[in-house]
PDB file of C-alpha atoms and ligand atoms in Angstrom:
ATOM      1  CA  UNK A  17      16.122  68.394 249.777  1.00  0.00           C
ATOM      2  CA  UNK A  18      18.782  70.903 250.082  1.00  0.00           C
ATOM      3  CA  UNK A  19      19.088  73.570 248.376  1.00  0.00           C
ATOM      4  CA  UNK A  20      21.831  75.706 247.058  1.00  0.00           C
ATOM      5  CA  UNK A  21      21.742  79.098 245.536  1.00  0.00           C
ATOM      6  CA  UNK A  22      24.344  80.732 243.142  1.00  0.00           C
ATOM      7  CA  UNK A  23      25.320  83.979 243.015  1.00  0.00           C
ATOM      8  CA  UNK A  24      26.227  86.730 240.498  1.00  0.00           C
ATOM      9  CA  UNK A  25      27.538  90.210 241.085  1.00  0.00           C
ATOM     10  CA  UNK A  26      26.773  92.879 238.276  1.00  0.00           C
ATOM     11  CA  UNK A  27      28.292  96.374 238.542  1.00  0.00           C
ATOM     12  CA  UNK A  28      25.893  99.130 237.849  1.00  0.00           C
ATOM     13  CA  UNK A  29      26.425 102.036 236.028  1.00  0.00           C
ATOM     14  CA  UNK A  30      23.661 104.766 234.874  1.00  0.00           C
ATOM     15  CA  UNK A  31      25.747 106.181 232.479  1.00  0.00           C
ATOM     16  CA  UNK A  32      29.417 106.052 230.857  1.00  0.00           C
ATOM     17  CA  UNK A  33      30.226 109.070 233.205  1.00  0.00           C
ATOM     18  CA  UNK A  34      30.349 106.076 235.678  1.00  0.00           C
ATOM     19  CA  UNK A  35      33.248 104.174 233.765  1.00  0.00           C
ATOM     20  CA  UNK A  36      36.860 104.195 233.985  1.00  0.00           C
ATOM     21  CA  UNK A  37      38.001 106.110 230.822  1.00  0.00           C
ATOM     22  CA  UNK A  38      39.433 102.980 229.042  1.00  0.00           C
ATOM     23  CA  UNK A  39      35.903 101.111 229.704  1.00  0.00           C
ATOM     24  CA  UNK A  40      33.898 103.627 228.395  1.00  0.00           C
ATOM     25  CA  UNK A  41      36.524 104.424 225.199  1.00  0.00           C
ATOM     26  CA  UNK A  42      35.944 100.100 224.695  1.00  0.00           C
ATOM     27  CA  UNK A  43      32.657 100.557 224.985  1.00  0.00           C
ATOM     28  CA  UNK A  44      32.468 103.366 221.820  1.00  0.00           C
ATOM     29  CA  UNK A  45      34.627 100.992 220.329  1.00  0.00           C
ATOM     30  CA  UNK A  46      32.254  98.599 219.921  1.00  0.00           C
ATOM     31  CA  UNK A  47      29.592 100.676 218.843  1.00  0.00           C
ATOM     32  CA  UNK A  48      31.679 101.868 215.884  1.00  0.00           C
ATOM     33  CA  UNK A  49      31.853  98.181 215.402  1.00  0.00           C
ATOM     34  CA  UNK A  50      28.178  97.140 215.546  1.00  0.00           C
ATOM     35  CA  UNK A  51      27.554  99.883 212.622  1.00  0.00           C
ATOM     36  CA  UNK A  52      29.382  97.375 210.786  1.00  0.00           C
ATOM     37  CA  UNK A  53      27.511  94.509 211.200  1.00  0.00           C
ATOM     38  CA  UNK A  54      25.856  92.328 208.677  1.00  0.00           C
ATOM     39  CA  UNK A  55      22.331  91.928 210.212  1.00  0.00           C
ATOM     40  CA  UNK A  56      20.106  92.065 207.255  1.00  0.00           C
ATOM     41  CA  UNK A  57      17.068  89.284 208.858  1.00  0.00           C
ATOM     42  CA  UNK A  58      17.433  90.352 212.489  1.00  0.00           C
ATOM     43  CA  UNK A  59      17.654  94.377 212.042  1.00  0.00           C
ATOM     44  CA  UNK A  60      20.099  93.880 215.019  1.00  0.00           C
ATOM     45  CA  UNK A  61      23.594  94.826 214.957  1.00  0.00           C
ATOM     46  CA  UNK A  62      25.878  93.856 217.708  1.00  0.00           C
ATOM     47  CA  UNK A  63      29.346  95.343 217.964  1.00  0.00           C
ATOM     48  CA  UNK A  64      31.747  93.670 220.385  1.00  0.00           C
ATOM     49  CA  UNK A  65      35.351  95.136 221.361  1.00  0.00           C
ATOM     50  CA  UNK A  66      37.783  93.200 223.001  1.00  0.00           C
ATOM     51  CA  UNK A  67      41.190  95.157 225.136  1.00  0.00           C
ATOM     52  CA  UNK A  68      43.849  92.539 225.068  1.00  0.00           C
ATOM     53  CA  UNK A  69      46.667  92.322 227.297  1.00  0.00           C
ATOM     54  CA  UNK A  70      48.899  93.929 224.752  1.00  0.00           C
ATOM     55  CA  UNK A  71      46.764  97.373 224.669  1.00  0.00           C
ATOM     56  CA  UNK A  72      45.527  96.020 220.995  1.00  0.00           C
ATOM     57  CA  UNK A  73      41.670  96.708 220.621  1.00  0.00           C
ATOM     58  CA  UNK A  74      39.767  93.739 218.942  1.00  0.00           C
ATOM     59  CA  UNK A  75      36.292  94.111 216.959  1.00  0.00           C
ATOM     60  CA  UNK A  76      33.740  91.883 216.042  1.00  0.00           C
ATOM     61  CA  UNK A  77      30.211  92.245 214.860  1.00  0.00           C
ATOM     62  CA  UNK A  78      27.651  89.583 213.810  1.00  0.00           C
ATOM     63  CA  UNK A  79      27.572  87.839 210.577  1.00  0.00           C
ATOM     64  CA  UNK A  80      24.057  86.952 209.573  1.00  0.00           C
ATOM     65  CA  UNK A  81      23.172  84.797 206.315  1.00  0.00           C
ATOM     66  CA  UNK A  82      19.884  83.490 204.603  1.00  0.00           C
ATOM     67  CA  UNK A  83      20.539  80.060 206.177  1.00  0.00           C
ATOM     68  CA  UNK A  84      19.990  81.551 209.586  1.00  0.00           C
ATOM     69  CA  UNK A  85      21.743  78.665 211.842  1.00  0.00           C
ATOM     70  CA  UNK A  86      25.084  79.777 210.324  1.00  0.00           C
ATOM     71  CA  UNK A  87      24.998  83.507 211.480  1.00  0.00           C
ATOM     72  CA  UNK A  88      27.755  84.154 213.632  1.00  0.00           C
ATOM     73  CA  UNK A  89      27.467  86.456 216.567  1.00  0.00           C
ATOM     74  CA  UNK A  90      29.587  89.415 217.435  1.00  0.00           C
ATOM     75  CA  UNK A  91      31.305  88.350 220.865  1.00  0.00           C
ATOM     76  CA  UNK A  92      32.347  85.254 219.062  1.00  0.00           C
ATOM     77  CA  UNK A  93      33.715  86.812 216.087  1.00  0.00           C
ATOM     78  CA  UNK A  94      35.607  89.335 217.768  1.00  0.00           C
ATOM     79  CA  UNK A  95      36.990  86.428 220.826  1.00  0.00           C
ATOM     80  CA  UNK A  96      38.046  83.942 217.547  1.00  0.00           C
ATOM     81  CA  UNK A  97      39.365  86.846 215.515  1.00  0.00           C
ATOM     82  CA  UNK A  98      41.541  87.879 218.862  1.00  0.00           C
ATOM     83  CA  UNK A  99      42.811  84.364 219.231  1.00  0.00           C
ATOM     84  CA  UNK A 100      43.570  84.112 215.244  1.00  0.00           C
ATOM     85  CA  UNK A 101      45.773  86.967 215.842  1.00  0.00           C
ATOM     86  CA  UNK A 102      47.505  86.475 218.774  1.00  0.00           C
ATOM     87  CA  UNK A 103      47.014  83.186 220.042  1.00  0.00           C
ATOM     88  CA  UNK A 104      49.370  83.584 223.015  1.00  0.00           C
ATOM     89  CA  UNK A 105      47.549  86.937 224.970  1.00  0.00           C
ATOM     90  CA  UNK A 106      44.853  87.052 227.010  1.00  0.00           C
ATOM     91  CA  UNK A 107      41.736  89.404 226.799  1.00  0.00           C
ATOM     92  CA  UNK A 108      41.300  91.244 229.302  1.00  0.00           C
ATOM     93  CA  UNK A 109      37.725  93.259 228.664  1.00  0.00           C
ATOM     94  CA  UNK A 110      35.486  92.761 226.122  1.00  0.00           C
ATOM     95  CA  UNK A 111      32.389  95.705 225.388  1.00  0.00           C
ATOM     96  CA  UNK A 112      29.210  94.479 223.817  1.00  0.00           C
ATOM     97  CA  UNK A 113      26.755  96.888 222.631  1.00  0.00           C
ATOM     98  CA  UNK A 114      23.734  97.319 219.981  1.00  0.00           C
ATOM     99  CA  UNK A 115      22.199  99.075 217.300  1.00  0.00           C
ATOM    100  CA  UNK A 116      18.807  97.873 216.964  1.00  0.00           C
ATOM    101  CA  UNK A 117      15.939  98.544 214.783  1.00  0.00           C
ATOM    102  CA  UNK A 118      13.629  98.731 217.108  1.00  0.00           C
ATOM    103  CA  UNK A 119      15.967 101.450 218.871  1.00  0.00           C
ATOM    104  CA  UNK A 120      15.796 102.455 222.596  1.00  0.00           C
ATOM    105  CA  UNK A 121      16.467  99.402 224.030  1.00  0.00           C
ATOM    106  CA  UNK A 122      17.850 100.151 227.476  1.00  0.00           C
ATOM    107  CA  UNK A 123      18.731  97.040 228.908  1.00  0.00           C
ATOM    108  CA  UNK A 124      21.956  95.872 228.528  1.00  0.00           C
ATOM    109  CA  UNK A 125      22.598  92.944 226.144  1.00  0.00           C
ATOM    110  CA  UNK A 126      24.154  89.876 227.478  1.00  0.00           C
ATOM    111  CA  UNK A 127      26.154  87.936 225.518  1.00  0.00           C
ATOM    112  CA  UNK A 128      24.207  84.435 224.119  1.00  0.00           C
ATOM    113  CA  UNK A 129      25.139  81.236 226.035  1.00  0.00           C
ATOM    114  CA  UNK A 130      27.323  79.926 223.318  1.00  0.00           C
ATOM    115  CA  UNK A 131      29.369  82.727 223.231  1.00  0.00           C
ATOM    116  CA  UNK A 132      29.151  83.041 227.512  1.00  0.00           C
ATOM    117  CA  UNK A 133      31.362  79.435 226.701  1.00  0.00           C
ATOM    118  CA  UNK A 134      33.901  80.662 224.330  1.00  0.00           C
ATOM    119  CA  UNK A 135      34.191  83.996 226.427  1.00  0.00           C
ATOM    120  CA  UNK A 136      34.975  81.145 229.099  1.00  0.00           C
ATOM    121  CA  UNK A 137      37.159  79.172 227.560  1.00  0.00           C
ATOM    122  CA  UNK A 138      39.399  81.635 226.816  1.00  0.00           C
ATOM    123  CA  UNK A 139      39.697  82.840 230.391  1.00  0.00           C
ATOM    124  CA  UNK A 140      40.317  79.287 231.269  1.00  0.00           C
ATOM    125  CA  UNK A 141      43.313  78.908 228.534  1.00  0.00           C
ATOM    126  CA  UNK A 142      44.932  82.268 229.640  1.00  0.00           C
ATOM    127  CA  UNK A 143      44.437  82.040 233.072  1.00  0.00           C
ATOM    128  CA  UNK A 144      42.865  85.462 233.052  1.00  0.00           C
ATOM    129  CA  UNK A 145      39.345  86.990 234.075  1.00  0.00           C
ATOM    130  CA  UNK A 146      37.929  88.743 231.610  1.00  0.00           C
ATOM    131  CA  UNK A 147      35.741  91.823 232.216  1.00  0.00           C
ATOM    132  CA  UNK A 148      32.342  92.582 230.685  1.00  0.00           C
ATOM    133  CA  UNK A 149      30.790  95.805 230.010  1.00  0.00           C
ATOM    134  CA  UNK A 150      27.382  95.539 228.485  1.00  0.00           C
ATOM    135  CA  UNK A 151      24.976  98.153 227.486  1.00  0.00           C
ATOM    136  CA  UNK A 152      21.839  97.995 224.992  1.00  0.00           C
ATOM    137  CA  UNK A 153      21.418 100.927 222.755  1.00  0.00           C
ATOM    138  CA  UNK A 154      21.181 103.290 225.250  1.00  0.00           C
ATOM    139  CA  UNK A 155      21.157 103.163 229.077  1.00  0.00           C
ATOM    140  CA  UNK A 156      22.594 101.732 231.900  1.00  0.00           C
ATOM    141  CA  UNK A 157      25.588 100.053 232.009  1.00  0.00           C
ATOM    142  CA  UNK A 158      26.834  96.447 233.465  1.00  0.00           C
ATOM    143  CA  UNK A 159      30.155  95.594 234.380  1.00  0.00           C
ATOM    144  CA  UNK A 160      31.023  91.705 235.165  1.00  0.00           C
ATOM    145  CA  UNK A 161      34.418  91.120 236.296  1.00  0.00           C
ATOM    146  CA  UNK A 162      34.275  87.477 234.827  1.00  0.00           C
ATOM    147  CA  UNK A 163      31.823  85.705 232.629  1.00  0.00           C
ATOM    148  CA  UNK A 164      31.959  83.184 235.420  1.00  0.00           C
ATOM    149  CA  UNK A 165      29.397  85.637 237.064  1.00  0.00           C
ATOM    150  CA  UNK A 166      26.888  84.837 234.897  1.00  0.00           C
ATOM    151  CA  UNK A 167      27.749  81.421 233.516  1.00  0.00           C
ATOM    152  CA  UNK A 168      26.240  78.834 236.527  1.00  0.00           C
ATOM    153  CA  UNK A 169      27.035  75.636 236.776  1.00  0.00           C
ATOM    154  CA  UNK A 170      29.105  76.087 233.413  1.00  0.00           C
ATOM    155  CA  UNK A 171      31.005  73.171 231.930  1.00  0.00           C
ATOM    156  CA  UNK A 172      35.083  72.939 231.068  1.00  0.00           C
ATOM    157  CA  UNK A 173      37.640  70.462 230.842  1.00  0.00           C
ATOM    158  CA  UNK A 174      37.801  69.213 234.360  1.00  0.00           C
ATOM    159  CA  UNK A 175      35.073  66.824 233.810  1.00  0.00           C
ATOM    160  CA  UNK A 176      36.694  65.231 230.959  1.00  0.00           C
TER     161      UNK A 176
HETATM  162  N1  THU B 224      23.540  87.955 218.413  1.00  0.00           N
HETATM  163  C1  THU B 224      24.832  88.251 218.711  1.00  0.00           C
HETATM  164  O1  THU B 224      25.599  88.719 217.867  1.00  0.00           O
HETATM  165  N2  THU B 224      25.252  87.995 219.979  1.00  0.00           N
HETATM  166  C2  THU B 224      24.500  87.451 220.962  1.00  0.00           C
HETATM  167  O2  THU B 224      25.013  87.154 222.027  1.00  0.00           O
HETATM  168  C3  THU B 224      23.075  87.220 220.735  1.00  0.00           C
HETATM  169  C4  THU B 224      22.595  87.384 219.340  1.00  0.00           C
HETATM  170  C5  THU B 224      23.082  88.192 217.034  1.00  0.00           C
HETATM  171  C6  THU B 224      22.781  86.965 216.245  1.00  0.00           C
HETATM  172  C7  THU B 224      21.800  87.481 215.243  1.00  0.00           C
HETATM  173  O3  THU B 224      22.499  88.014 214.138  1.00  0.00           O
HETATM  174  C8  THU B 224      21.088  88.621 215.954  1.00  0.00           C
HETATM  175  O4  THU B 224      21.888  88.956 217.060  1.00  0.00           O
HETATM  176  C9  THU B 224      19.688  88.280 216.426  1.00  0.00           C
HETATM  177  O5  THU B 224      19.690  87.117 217.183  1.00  0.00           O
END
């Protein structure tokens, strides 16, 4: 059989010297945000802040609760609290980070795949790639240019 390979490309950056100065100000951003969280089961707070196209910073954080399917996660919050808002601009970066209990984590946290397909689906509606920056509590740094990167094979609308 033949085979095919996919592949992703991840900017890497050792620190937030390494960032442009509006990535690494997103990036505080949404740690402020994931100090906010409501993580009370999982110890783990995830802060996510989006840069829209107007220069408006959107936050979101996740939303945990005792029936633990319901919890929301952070990138999703902050992506349908963006859209609420202004339905008609696209995102153009969104910065996920954590504040976990364990602490030290040092990889950076990806977003979930549910919210990898919302992140998508709203670069598909805009027309508009939007850039990742991921870091765990500490560490290095990733930078995606489009969720496509590390979405395979991901569904949309053009097989319906
Ligand atoms: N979580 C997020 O907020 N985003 C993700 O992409 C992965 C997981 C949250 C959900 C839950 O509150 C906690 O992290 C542990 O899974």
């Amino acid at each position: 059989m033949k085979k095919i390979t996919l592949q992703s490309e991840i900017e890497v950056a050792q620190t937030v010297a390494e960032l442009s100065g509006m990535d690494a100000q997103l990036l505080a951003r949404a740690k402020e945000a994931a100090k906010g969280a409501y993580a009370p089961y999982s110890n783990f707070k995830v802060g996510a802040a989006l840069l829209m196209k107007n220069g408006v910073v959107v936050i979101g954080n996740n939303q945990e609760n005792a029936a633990y399917p319901v919890t929301m996660c952070g990138e999703r919050n902050a992506v349908f609290s963006a859209a609420a808002q202004y339905p008609n601009t696209p995102i153009e970066a969104i910065a996920i980070t954590i504040i976990s209990a364990k602490g030290g984590i040092d990889r950076p946290i990806p977003p979930c795949g549910s919210c990898r397909q919302v992140i998508y689906e709203n670069e598909i509606r805009h027309q508009c790639d939007i850039r990742l920056i991921l870091q765990g509590d500490i560490g290095k740094i990733y930078v995606i240019q489009s969720v496509k990167d590390i979405l395979p094979l991901l569904f949309d609308a053009s097989y319906l």
